[in-house]
GROMACS .gro file of C-alpha atoms in nm:
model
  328
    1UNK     CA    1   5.316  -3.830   7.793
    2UNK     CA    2   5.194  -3.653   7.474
    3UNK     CA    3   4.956  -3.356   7.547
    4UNK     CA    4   4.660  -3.284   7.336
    5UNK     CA    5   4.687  -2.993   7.055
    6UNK     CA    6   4.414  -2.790   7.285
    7UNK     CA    7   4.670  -2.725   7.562
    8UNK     CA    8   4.957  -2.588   7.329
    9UNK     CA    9   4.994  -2.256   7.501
   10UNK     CA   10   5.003  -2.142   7.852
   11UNK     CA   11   5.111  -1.875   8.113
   12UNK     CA   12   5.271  -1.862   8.428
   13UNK     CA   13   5.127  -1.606   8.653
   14UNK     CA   14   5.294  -1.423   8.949
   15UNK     CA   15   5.086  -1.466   9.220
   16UNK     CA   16   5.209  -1.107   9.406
   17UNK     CA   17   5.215  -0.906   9.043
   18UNK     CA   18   4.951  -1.109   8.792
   19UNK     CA   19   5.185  -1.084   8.588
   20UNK     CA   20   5.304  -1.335   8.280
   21UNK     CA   21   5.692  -1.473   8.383
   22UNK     CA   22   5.662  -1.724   8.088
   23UNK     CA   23   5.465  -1.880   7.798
   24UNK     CA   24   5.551  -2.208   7.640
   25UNK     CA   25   5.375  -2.302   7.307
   26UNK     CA   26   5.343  -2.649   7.134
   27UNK     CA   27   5.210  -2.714   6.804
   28UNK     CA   28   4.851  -2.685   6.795
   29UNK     CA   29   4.620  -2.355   6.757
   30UNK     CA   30   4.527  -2.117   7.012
   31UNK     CA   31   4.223  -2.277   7.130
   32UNK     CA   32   4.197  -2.302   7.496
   33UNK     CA   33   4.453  -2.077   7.541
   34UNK     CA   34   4.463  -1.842   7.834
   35UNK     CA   35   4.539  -1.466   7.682
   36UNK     CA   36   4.787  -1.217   7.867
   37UNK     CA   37   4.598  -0.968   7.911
   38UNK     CA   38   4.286  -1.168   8.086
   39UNK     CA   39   4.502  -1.342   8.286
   40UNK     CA   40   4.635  -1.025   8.435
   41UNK     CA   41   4.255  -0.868   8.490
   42UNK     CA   42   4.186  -1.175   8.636
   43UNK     CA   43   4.475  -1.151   8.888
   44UNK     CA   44   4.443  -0.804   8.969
   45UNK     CA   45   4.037  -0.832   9.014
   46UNK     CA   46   4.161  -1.111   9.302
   47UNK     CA   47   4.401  -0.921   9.424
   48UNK     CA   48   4.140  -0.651   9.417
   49UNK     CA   49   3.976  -0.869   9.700
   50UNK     CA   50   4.187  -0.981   9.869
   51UNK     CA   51   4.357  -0.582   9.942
   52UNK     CA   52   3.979  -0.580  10.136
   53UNK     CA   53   4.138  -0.742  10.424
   54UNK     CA   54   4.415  -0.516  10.465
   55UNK     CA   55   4.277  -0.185  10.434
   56UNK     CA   56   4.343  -0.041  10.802
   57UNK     CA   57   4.145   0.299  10.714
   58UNK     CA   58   3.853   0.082  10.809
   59UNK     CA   59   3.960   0.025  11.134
   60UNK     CA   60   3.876   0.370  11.311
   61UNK     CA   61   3.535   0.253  11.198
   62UNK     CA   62   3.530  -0.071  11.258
   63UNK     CA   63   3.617  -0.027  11.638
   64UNK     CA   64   3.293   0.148  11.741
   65UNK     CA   65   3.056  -0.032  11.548
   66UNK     CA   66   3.180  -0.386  11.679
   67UNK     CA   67   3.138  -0.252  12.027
   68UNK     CA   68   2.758  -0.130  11.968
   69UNK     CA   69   2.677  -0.453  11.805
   70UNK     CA   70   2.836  -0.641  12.093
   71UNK     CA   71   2.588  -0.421  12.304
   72UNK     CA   72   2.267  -0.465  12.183
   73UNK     CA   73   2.008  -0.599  12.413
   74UNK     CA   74   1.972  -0.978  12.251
   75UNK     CA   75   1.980  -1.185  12.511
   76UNK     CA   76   1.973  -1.520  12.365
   77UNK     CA   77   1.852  -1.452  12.063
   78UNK     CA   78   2.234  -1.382  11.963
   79UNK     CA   79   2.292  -1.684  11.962
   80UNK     CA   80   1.976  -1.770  11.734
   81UNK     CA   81   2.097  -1.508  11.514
   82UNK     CA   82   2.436  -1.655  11.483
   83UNK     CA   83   2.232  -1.990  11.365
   84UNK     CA   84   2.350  -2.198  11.711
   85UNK     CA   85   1.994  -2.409  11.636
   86UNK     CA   86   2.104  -2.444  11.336
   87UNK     CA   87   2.472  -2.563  11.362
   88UNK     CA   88   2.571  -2.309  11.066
   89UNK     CA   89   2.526  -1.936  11.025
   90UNK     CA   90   2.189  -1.828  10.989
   91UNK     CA   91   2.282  -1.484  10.763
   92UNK     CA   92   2.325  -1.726  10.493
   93UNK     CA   93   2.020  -1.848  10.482
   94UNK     CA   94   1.848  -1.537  10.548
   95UNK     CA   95   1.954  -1.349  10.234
   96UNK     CA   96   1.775  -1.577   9.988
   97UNK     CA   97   1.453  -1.426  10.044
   98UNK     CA   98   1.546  -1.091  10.005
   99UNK     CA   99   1.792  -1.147   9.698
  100UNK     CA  100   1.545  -1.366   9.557
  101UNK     CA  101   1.218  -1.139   9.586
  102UNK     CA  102   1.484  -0.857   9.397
  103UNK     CA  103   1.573  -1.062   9.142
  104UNK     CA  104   1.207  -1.194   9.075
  105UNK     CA  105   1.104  -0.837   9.069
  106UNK     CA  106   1.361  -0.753   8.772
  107UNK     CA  107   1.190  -1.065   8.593
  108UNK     CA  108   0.893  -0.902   8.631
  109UNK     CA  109   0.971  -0.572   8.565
  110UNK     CA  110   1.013  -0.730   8.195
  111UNK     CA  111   0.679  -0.849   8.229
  112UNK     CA  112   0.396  -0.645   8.060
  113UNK     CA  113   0.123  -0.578   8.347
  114UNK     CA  114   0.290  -0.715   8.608
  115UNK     CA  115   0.388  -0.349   8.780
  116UNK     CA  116   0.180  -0.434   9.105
  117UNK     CA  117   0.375  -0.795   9.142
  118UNK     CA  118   0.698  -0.623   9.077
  119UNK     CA  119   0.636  -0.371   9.366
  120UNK     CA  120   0.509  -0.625   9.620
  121UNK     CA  121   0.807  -0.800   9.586
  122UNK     CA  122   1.036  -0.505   9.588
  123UNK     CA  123   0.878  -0.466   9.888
  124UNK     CA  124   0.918  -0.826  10.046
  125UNK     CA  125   1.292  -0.775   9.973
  126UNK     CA  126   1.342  -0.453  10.183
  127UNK     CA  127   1.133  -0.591  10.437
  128UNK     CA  128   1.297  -0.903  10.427
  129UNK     CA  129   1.647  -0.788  10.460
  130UNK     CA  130   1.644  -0.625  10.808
  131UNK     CA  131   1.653  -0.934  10.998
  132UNK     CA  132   1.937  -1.071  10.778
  133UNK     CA  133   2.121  -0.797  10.799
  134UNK     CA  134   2.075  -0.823  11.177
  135UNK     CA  135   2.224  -1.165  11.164
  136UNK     CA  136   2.519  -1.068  10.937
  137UNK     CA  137   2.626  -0.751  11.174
  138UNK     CA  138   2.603  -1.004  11.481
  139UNK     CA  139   2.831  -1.266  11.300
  140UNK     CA  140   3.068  -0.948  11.173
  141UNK     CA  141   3.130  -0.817  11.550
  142UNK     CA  142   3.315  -1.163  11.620
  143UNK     CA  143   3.563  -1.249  11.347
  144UNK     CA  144   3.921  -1.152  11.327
  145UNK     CA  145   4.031  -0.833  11.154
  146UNK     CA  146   4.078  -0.863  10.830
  147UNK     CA  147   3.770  -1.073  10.751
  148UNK     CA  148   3.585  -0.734  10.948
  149UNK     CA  149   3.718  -0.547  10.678
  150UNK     CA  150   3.592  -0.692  10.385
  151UNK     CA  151   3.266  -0.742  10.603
  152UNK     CA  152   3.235  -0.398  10.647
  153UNK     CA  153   3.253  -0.329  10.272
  154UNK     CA  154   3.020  -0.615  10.178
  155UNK     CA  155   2.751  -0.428  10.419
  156UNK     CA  156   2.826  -0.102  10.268
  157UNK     CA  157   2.682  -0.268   9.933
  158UNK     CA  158   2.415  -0.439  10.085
  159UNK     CA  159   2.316  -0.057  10.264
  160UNK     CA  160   2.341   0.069   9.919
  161UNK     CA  161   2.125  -0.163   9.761
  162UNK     CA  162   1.877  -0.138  10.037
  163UNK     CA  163   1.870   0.213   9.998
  164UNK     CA  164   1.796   0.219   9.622
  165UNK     CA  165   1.514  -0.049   9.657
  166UNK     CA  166   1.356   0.147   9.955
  167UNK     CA  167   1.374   0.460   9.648
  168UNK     CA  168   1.260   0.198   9.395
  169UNK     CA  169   0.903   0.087   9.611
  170UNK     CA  170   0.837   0.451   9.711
  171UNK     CA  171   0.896   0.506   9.301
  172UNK     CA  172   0.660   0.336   9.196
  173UNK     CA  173   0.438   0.386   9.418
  174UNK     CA  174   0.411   0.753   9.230
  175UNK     CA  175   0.363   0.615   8.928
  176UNK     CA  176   0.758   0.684   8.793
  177UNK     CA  177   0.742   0.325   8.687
  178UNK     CA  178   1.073   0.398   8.456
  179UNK     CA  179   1.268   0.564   8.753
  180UNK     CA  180   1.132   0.311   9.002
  181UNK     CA  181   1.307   0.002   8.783
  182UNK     CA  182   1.634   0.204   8.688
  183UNK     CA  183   1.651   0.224   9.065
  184UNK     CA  184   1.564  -0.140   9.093
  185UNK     CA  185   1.839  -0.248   8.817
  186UNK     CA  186   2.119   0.013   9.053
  187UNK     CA  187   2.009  -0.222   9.326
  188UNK     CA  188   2.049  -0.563   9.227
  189UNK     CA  189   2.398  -0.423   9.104
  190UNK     CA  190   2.465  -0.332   9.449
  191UNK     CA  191   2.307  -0.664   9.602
  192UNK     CA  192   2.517  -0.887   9.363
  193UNK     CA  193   2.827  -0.672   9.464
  194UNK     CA  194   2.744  -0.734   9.787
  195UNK     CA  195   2.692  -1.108   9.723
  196UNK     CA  196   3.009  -1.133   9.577
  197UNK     CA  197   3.164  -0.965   9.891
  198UNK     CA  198   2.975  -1.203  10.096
  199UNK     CA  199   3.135  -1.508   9.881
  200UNK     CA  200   3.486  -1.354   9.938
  201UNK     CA  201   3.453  -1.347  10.283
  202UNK     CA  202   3.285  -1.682  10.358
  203UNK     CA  203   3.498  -1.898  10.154
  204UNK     CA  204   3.810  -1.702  10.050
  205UNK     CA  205   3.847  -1.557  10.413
  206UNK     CA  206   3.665  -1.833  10.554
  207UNK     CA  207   3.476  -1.661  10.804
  208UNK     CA  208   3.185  -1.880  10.895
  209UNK     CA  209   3.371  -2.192  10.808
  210UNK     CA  210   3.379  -2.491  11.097
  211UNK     CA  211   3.747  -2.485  11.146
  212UNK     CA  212   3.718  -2.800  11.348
  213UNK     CA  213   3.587  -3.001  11.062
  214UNK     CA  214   3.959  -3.130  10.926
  215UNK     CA  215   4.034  -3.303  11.300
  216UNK     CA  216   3.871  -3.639  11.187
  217UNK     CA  217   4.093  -3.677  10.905
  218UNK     CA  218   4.450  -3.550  11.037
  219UNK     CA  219   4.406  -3.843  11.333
  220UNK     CA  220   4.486  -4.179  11.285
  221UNK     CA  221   4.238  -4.409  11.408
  222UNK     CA  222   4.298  -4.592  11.712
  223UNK     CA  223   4.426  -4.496  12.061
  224UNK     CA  224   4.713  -4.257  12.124
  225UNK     CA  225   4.875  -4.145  12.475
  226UNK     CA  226   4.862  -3.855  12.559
  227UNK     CA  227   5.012  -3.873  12.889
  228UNK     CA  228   4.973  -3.932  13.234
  229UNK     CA  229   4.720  -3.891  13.476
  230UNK     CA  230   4.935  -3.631  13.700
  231UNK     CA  231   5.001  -3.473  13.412
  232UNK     CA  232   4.676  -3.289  13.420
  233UNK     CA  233   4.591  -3.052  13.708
  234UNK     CA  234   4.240  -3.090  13.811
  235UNK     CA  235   4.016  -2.805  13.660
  236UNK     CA  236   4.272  -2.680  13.432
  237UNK     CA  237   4.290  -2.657  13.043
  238UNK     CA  238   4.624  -2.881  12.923
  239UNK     CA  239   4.777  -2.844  12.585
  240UNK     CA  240   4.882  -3.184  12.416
  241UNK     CA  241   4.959  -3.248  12.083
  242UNK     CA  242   4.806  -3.551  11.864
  243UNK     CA  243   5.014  -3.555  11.562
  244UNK     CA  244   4.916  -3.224  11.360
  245UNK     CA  245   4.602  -3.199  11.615
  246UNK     CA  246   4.632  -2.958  11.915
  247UNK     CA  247   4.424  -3.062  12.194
  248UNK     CA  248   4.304  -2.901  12.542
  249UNK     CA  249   4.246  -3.225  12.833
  250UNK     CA  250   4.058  -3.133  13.136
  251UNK     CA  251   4.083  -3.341  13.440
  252UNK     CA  252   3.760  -3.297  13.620
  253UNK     CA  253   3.742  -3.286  14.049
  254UNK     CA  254   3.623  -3.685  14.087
  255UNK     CA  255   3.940  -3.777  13.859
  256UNK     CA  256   3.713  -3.767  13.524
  257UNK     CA  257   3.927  -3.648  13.239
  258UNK     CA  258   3.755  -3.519  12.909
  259UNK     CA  259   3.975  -3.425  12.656
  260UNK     CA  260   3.856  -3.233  12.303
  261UNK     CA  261   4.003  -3.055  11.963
  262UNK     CA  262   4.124  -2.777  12.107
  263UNK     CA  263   4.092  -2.482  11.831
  264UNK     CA  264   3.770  -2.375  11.863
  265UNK     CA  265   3.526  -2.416  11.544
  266UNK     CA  266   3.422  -2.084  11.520
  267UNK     CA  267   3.785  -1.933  11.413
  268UNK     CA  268   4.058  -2.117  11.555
  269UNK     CA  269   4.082  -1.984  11.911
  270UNK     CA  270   4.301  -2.202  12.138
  271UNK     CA  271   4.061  -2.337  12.429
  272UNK     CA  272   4.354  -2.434  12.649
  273UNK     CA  273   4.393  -2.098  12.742
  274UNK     CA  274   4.012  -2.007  12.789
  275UNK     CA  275   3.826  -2.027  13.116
  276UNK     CA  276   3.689  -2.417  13.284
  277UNK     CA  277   3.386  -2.391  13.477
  278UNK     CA  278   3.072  -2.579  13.531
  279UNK     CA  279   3.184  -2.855  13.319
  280UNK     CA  280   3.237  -2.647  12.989
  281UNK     CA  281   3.524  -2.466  12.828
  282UNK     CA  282   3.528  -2.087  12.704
  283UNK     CA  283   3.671  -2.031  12.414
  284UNK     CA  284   3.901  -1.657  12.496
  285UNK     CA  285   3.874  -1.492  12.195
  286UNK     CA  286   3.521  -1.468  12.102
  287UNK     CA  287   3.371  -1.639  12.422
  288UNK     CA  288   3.219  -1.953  12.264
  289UNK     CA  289   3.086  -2.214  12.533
  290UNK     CA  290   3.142  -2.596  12.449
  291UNK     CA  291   3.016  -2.875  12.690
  292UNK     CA  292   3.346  -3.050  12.814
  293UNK     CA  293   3.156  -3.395  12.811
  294UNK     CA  294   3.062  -3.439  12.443
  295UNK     CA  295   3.206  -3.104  12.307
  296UNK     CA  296   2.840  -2.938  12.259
  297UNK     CA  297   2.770  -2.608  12.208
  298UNK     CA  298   2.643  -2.422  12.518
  299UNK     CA  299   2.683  -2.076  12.323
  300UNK     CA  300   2.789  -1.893  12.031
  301UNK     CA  301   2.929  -1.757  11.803
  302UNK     CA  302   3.063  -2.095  11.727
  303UNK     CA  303   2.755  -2.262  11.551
  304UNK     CA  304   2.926  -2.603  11.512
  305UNK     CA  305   3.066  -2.854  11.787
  306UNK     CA  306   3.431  -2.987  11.876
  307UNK     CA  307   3.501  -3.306  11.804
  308UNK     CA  308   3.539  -3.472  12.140
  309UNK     CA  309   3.774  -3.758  12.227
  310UNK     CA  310   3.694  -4.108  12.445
  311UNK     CA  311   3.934  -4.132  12.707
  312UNK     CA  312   4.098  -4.468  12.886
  313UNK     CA  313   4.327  -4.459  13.205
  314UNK     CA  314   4.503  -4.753  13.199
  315UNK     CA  315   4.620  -4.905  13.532
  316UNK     CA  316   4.927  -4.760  13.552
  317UNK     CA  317   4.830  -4.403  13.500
  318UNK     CA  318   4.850  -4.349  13.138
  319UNK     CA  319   4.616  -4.136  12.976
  320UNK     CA  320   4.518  -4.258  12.601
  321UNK     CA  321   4.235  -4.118  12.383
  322UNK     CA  322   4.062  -4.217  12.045
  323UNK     CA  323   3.827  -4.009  11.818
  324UNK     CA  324   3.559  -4.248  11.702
  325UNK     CA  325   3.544  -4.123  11.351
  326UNK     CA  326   3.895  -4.075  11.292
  327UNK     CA  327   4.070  -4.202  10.982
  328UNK     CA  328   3.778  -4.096  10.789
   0.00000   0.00000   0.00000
């Protein structure tokens, strides 16, 4: 295979150091190619990121907070907050209008004449950003440590930038026009730090990712035994294993067996060791209800449901399950 003159040079990168082990050049120019000292800013900004998740100085902070967010009078609007309607997060969602009325205003702030319009929406993205920052604090308290470490950070810049828009509106409503978009300009810095953050943590970290979304392609279609009727206490959670697929099977009083994906969507908690009562499963680390019967979501955090498996008893005892979508 003969590679094309544009790919004549490249470096190996250490993934711990960002580093360059080794460079191999062909015959071509230097187009395309990938320069030593970018590649190391580039590996050092990630690592950057990344050292978010392990920096345990947070922790004495983090403690407190997550319990006063866990105790706040919601009711069920938590789980509205954590987008359970929805079947994804709702913070998501919830910082476009804020980010977007900020970054209009900047547009405008170019804009001969258009002070008023500027301030209005200024205004509309301070406003805007209380109840999404509500729903991003609700969603932090429940996620595993290291993603409430970069969390915490990401709010810090999303505080900041509040706090310098707040300045900006009350700026201009003086009349500092000049000091009110210099403190406008700090604050979409801030925001977009904060987005960034926000990124990080959903995708890198993968904190509001459905983490049961993978089952339907690691099962093979078809049925698959899973054991035997007197295998499975009634009212207890059971462990079996489906090939790379954990699963928790519930035998029900009346004989009824329901058996589902047993890492819970909202971060991999095992449900064979949470609590089985009134026909649903809790899920022990974060307390996420699903519906034994179809896998629904009775409560958050989890936003999205487990996939749940039809079940056979053959005549003999044997206990064999299929996931309609699987294969897929």
């Amino acid at each position: 295979m003969r590679l094309s003159a544009r790919y004549t040079k490249f470096a190996v990168l250490s993934p711990g150091t960002g580093g360059v082990l080794q460079t191999a050049t062909g015959s071509g120019g230097d187009t395309g190619t990938l320069k030593g000292a970018a590649a190391r800013t580039e590996a050092a900004f990630l690592r950057s990121l990344d050292e978010l998740g392990r920096l345990e100085k947070l922790d004495p902070v983090i403690g407190p907070l997550q319990r006063a967010v866990r105790g706040l009078p919601l009711g069920r609007w938590r789980d509205v907050l954590h987008g359970l309607p929805l079947g994804h997060p709702l913070h998501p969602a919830l910082v476009q209008l804020p980010l977007g009325s900020w970054l209009s205003a900047a547009v405008l702030d170019l804009v001969p004449g258009a002070r008023r319009g500027a301030r209005v929406l200024v205004g509309v993205g301070v406003v805007s950003a209380v109840p999404a920052a509500l729903a991003g604090w609700v969603d932090w308290a429940e996620q595993h440590e290291d993603q409430m470490r970069t969390g915490l950070v990401h709010a810090a810049s999303i505080a900041t930038a509040i706090g310098l828009y707040a300045n900006s509106w009350v700026q201009r409503g003086r009349g500092r026009t000049a000091l009110g978009k210099a403190l406008g300009l700090a604050g979409l810095c801030a925001a977009g730090t904060g987005g960034l953050l926000g990124g990080h943590l959903a995708y890198r970290q993968a904190s509001g990712a459905n983490k049961a979304q993978p089952v339907p392609h690691l099962v093979a279609a078809g049925w698959h035994t899973v054991g035997r009727v007197a295998d499975f206490p009634v009212g207890e959670a059971v462990r079996r294993e489906l090939g790379e697929v954990p699963l928790v099977v519930v035998r029900q009083p009346g004989g009824h067996i329901h058996v589902l994906a047993d890492r819970c969507s909202h971060l991999a908690g095992p449900l064979s060791d949470g609590k089985v009562a009134d026909g649903c499963v809790e899920c022990p680390w974060h307390g996420s209800v699903f519906r034994l019967s179809d896998g629904a979501n009775v409560r958050g955090p989890a936003t999205a449901p487990q996939p749940a498996f039809q079940v056979s008893v053959e005549s003999d005892g044997t206990v064999r399950v299929r996931l309609p979508d699987a294969g897929g």
